[in-house]
Coordinates of C-alpha atoms and ligand atoms in Angstrom, one line a residue:
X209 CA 0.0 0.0 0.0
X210 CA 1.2 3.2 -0.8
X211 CA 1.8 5.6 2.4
X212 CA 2.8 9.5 3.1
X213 CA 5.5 10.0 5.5
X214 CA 4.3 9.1 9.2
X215 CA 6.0 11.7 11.2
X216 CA 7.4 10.1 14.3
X217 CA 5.4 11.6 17.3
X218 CA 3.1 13.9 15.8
X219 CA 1.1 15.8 17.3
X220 CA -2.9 15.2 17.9
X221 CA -3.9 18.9 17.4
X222 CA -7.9 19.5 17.1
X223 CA -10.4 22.4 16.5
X224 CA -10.5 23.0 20.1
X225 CA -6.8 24.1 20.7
X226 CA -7.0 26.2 17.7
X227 CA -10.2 27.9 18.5
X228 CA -8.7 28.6 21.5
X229 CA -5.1 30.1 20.0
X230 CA -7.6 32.4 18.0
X231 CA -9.2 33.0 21.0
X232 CA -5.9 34.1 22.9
X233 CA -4.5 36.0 20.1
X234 CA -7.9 38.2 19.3
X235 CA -7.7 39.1 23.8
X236 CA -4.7 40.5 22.8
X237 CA -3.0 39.1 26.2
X238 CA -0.2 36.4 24.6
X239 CA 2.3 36.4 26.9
X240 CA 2.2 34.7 30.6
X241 CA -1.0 35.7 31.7
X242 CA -4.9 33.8 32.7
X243 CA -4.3 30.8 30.4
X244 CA -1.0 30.1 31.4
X245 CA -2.8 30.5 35.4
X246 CA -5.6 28.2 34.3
X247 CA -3.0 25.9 33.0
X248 CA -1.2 25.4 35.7
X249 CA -4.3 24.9 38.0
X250 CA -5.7 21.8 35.7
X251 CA -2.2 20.2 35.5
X252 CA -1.7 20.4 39.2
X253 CA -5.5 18.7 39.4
X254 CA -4.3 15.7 36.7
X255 CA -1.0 15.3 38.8
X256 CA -3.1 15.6 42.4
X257 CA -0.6 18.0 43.7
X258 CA -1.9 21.1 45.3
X259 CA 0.8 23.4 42.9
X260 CA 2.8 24.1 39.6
X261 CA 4.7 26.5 37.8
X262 CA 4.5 26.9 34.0
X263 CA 7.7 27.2 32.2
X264 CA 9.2 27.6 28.5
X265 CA 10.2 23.8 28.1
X266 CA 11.4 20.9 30.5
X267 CA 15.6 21.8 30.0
X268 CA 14.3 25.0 32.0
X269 CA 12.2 23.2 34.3
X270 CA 15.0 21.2 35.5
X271 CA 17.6 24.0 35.3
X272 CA 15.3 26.3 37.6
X273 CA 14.8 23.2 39.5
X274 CA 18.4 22.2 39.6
X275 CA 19.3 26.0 40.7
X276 CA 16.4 26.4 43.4
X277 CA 17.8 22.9 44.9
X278 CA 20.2 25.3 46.4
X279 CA 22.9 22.9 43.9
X280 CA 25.8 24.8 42.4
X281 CA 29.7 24.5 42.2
X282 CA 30.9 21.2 43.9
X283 CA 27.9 19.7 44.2
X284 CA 27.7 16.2 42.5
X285 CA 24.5 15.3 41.1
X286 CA 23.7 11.7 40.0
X287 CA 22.0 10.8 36.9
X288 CA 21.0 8.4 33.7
X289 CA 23.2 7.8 30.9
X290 CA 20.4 6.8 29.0
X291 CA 18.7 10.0 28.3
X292 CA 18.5 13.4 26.4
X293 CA 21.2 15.8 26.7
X294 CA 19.3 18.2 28.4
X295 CA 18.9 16.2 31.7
X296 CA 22.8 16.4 32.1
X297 CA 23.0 20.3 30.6
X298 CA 20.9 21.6 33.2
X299 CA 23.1 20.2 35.9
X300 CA 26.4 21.5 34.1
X301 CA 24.4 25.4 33.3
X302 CA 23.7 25.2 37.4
X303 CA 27.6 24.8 38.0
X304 CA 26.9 21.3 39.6
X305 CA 28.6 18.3 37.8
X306 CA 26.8 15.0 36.4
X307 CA 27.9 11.9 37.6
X308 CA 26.2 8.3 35.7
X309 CA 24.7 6.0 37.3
X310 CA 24.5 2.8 34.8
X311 CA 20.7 1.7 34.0
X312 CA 19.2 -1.7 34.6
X313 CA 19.0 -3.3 31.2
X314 CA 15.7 -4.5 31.7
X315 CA 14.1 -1.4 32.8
X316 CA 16.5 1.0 31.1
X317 CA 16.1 2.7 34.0
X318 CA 18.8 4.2 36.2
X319 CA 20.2 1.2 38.4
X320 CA 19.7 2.2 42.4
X321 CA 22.6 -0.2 43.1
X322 CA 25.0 1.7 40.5
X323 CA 23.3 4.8 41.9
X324 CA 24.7 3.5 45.8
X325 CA 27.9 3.0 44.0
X326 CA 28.2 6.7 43.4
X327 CA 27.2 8.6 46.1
X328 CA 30.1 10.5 47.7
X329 CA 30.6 13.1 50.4
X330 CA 29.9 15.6 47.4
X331 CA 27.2 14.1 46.1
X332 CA 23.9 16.5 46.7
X333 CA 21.1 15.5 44.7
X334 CA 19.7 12.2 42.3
X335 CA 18.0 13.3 39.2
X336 CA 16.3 10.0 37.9
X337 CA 14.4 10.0 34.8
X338 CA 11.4 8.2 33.7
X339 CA 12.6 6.9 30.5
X340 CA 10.1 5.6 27.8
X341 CA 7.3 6.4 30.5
X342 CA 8.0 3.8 32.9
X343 CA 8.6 4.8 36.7
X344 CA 11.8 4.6 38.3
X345 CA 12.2 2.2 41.3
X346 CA 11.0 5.5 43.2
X347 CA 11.2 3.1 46.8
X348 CA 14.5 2.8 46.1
X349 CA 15.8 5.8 44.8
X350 CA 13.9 7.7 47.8
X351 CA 15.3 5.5 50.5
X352 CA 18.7 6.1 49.2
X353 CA 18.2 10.3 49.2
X354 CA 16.5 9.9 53.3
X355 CA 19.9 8.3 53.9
X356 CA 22.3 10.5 52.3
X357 CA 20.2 13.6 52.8
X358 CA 19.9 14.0 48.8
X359 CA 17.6 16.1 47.3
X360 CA 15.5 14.6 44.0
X361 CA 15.0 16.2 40.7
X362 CA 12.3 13.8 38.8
X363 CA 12.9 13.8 34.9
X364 CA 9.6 13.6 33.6
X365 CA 9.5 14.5 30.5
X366 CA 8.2 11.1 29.1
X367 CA 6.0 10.6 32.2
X368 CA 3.2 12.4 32.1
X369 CA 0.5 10.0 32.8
X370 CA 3.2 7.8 34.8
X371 CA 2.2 6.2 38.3
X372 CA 4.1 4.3 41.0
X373 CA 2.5 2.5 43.5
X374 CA -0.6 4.6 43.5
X375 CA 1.4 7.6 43.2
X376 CA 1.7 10.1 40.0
X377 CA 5.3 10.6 39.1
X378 CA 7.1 13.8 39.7
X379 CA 5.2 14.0 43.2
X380 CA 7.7 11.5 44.7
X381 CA 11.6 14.3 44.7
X382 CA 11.6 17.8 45.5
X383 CA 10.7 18.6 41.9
X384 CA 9.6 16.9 39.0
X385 CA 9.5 17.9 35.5
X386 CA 7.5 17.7 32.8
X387 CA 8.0 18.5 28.9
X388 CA 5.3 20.0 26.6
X389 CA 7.8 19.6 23.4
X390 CA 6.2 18.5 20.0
X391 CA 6.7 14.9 20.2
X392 CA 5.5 14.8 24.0
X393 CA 2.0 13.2 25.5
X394 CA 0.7 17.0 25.7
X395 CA 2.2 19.1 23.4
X396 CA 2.2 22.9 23.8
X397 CA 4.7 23.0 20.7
X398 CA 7.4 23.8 23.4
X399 CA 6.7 24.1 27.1
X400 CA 7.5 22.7 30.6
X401 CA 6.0 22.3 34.0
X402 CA 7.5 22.4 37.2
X403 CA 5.6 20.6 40.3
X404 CA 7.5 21.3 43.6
X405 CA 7.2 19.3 47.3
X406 CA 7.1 22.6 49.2
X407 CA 5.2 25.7 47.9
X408 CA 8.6 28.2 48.6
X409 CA 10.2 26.1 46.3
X410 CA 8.2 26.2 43.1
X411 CA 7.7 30.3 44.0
X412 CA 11.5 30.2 43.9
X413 CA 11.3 28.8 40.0
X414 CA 8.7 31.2 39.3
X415 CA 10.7 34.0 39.8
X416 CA 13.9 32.7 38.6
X417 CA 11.8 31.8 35.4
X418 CA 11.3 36.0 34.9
X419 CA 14.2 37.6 35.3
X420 CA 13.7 36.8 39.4
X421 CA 11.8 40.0 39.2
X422 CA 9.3 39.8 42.1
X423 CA 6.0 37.8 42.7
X424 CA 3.4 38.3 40.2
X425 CA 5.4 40.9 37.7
X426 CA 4.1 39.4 34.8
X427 CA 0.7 41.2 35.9
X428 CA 2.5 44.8 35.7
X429 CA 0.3 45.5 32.6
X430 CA -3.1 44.0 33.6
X431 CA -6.0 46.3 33.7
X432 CA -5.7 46.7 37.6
X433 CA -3.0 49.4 36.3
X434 CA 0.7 49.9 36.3
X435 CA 2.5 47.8 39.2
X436 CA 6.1 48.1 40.1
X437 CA 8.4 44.9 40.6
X438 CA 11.4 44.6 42.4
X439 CA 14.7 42.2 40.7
X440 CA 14.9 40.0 43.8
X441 CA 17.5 37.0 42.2
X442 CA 19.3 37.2 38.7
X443 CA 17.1 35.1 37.1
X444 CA 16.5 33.5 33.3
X445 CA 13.6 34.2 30.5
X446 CA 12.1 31.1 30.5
X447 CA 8.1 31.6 31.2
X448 CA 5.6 30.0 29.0
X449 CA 2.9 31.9 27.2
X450 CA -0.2 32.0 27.2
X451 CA -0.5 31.0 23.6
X452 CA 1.4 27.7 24.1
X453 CA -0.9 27.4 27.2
X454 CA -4.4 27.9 25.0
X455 CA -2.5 24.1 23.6
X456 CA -2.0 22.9 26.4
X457 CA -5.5 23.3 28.2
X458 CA -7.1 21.1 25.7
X459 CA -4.8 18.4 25.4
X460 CA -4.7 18.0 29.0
X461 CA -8.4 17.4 28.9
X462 CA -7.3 14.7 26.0
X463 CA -4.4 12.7 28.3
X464 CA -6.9 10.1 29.2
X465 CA -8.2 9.5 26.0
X466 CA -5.0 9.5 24.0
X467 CA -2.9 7.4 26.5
X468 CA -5.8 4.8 25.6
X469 CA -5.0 5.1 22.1
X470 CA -1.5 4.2 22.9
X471 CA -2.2 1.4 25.1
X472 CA -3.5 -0.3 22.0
X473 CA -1.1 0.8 19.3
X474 CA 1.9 -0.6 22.4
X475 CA -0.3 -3.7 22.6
X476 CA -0.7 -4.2 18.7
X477 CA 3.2 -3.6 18.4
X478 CA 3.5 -6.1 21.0
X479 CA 1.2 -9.1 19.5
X480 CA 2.4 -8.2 16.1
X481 CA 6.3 -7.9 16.7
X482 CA 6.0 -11.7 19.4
X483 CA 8.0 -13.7 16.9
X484 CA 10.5 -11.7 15.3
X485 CA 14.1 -11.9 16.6
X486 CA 14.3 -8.1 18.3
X487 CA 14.0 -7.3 22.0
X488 CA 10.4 -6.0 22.7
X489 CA 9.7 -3.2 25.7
X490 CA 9.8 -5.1 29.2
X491 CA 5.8 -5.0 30.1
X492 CA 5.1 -2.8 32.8
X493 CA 6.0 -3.6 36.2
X494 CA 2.8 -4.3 38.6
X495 CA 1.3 -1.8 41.0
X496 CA 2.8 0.9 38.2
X497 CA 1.1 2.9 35.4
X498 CA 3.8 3.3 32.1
X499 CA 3.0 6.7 30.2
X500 CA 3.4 4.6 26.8
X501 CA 5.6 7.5 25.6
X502 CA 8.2 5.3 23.8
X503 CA 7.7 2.3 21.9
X504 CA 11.8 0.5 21.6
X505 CA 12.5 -2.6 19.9
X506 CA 16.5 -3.2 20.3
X507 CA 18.0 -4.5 17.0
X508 CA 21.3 -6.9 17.9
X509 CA 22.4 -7.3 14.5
X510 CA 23.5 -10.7 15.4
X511 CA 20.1 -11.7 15.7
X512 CA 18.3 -9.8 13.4
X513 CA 20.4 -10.1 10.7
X514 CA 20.4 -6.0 10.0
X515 CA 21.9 -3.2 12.1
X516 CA 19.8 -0.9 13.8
X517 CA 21.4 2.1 11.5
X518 CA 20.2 0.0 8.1
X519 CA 16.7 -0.9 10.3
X520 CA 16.5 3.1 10.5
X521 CA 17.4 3.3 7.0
X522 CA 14.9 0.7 5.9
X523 CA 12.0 2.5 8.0
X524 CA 12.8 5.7 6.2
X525 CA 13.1 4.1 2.9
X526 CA 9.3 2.8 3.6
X527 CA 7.9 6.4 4.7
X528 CA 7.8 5.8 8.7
X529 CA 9.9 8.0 10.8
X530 CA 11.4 6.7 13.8
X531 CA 13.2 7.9 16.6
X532 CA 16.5 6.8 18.6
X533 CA 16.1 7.5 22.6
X534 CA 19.0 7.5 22.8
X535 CA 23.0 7.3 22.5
X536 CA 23.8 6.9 25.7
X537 CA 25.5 10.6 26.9
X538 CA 28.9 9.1 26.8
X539 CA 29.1 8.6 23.2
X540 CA 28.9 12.2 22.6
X541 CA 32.4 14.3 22.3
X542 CA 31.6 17.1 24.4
X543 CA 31.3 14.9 28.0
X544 CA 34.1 13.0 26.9
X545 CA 36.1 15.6 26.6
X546 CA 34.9 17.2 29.8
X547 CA 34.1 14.4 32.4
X548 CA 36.4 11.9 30.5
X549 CA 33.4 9.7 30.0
X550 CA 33.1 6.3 27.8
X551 CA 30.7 4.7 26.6
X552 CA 32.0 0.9 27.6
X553 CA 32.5 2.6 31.6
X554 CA 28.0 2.4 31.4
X555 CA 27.6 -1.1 29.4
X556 CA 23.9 -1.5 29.4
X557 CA 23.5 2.0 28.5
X558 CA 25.7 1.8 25.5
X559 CA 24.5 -1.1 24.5
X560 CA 20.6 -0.2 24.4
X561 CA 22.0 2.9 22.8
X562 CA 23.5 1.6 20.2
X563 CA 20.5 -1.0 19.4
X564 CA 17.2 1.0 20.3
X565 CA 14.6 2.0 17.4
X566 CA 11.8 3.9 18.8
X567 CA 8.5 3.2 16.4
X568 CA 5.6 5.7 16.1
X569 CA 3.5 5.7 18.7
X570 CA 1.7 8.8 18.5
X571 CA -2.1 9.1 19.2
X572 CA -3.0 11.0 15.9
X573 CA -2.3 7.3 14.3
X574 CA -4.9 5.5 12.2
X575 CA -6.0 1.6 12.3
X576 CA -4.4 2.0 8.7
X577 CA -1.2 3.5 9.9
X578 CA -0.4 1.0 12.5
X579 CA -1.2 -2.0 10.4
X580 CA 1.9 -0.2 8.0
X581 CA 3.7 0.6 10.2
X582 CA 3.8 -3.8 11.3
X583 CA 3.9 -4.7 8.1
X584 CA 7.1 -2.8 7.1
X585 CA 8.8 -3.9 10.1
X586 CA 7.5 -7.1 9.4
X587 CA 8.8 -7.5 6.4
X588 CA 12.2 -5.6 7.0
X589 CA 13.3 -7.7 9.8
X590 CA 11.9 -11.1 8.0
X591 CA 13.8 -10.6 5.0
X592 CA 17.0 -10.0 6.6
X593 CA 17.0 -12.5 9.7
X594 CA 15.5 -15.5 7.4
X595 CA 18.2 -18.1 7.1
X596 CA 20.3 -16.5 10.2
X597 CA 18.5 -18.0 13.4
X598 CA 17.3 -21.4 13.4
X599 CA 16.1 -21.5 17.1
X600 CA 12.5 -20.8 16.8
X601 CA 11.5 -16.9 15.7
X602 CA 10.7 -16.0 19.4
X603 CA 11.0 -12.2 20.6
X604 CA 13.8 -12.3 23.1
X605 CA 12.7 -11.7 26.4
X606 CA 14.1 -8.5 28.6
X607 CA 15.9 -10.7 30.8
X608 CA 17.3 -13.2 28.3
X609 CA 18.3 -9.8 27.0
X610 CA 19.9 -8.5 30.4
X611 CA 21.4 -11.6 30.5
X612 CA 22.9 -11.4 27.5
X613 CA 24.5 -8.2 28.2
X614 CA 26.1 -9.4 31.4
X615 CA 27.7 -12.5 29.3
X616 CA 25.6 -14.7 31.7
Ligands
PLP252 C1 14.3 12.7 29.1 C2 14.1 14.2 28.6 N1 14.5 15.1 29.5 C3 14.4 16.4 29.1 C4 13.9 16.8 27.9 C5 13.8 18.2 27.5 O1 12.5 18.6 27.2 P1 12.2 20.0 26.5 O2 12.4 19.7 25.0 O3 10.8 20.3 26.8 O4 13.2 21.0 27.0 C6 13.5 15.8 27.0 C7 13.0 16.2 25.6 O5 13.0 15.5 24.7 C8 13.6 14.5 27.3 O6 13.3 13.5 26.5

């Protein structure tokens, strides 16, 4: 069947959103203002957390974050190596420095043992991240902060709709939070959300998020008539608008409805992809909600019979964009160069990093799109692995997978 090019994690965008960007843009209030108020007050409902500050995108949620942590020069903050750059940016723009924490294959989550491994007399803060939109062992990673008196910065840019143990993520640390970016659950084309344990906190990013001019300044040209502010911290531009909040409003009230939509594509993918030699996502763990944000098969050429660079290739040659989350941060120059990173030093990372494919998984997909979308990777990965595995066609488990890795 002939197909147009399936963007990889497009958007759902409806009538009501733009109404409502028409809407903003005839009040002629665009900037931070009611909607990005409103905003706030509906995310902070989804997340049941009495509080939350709007920001510009989820790097400057966890920068603010990072910086109202109190964390700075000589503080050592431990992360993932299997995420996007901006999780270990934020901690180098705040002065701090990343240290990684290898992830648990299975999971691809960071590893609390590795993360016990690290923790020094320096060490300040654990910034876990959510990755693919499956919690963190949050039990774990807490226990370790009570001991070591370690504040936690929650990465949840993939986790919106994420739960652990009855609890929504990004309510567990001091701060968790959230990204709004294109590709994202809720999209506000870029945007971020900051939700905070104590309410002085989260006031803290709001000011550093303008300027760290004084409470409220962003209301200095409402109709109740000229107010003065004071510059109270030297702060950043990073507020969100109420523009990209009119997005936001209404695909909040759509989180429900598209992670459903998800569920099933993940659960199609999952039926459809059972007996082809690639490593399918671990299912979620009981007692947990996954976001579906990601959807990774891991391609080990020696099974498959292809790379994962020619499986990219293959996927673009047949119209579907895909997605790689992500080279694990040592394989890029610029923290080898600074922290003397290497990839091999975090094996499970590199590995998943050098064999993860992320598949469209967007709501906005049709029936039709999906069944393409199977059939290509179907055929892709039957062509090339026929003739190269004789053992039975079976989907290799997570933990034959882990084990693998290990050399067990
Ligand atoms: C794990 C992770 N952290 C942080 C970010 C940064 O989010 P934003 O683009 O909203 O700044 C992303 C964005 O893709 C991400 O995937």
């Amino acid at each position: 069947m002939s197909q147009d090019f399936i963007i990889f994690g497009a958007p759902q965008i409806e009538r009501d959103e733009i109404d409502e960007v028409v809407r903003c843009l005839e009040s002629g209030w665009i900037g931070t203002g009611p909607r990005v108020a409103q905003f706030e007050k509906e995310f902070a409902a989804y997340k049941q957390h009495p509080f939350a500050a709007a920001v510009g995108s989820c790097t400057a949620a966890m920068h603010l974050s990072v910086v109202a942590a109190g964390l700075g020069e000589g503080d050592e903050v431990i992360t993932t190596p299997l995420t996007f750059c901006a999780t270990v940016n934020a901690i180098i723009h705040a002065g701090a420095t990343p240290v990684l924490a290898d992830i648990d294959p299975v999971t691809m989550n960071i590893e609390p043992a590795e993360i016990k491994r690290r923790v020094t007399a320096r060490t300040k803060a654990i910034v876990p991240v959510h990755f693919a939109g499956r919690a963190c062992d949050m039990d774990a990673i807490m226990e370790i902060a009570d001991r070591h008196n370690l504040k936690v910065i929650e990465d949840c840019a993939h986790a919106i709709e994420t739960e652990y143990h009855g609890r929504k993520a990004g309510t567990f640390g001091d701060f968790g939070c959230f990204s709004f970016y294109a590709t994202k659950n809720v999209t506000t084309g870029e945007g971020g959300m900051i939700l905070a344990r104590h309410e002085d906190d989260l006031a803290r990013t709001r000011i550093l998020a303008l300027h760290g001019m004084s409470k409220d300044a962003w209301k200095r040209f409402s109709d109740e008539g000229y107010k003065h502010y004071f510059v109270i911290d030297s702060g950043f531009k990073c507020n969100m608008m109420d523009l990209q909040a009119a997005i936001g409003i209404h695909q909040l009230r759509r989180v429900e409805d598209n992670w459903k939509r998800r569920e099933v594509i993940w659960n199609r993918y999952n039926d459809a992809f059972a007996d082809l030699p690639v490593t399918l996502p671990a299912s979620p763990e009981p007692s947990t909600r996954h976001a579906y944000h990601l959807y990774t098969l891991l391609i080990d050429e020696a099974g498959a019979g292809l790379s994962r660079d020619d499986f990219l290739e293959a996927m673009t040659a047949n119209n579907i964009g895909v997605g790689v989350h992500y080279l694990s941060i040592p394989e890029h120059p610029v923290y080898q160069e600074r922290f003397g990173w290497r990839p091999r030093d975090y094996p499970h990372a590199m590995r998943v990093g050098r064999e993860t494919v992320s598949l469209p998984l967007s709501a906005k997909l049709t029936d039709r799109e999906v069944s393409y979308v199977v059939e290509a990777v179907r055929n892709v990965l039957s062509a090339k692995s026929k003739g190269r595995r004789t053992d039975g066609l079976r989907a290799r488990s997570r933990v034959q997978h882990a084990n693998a890795c290990l050399g067990t």
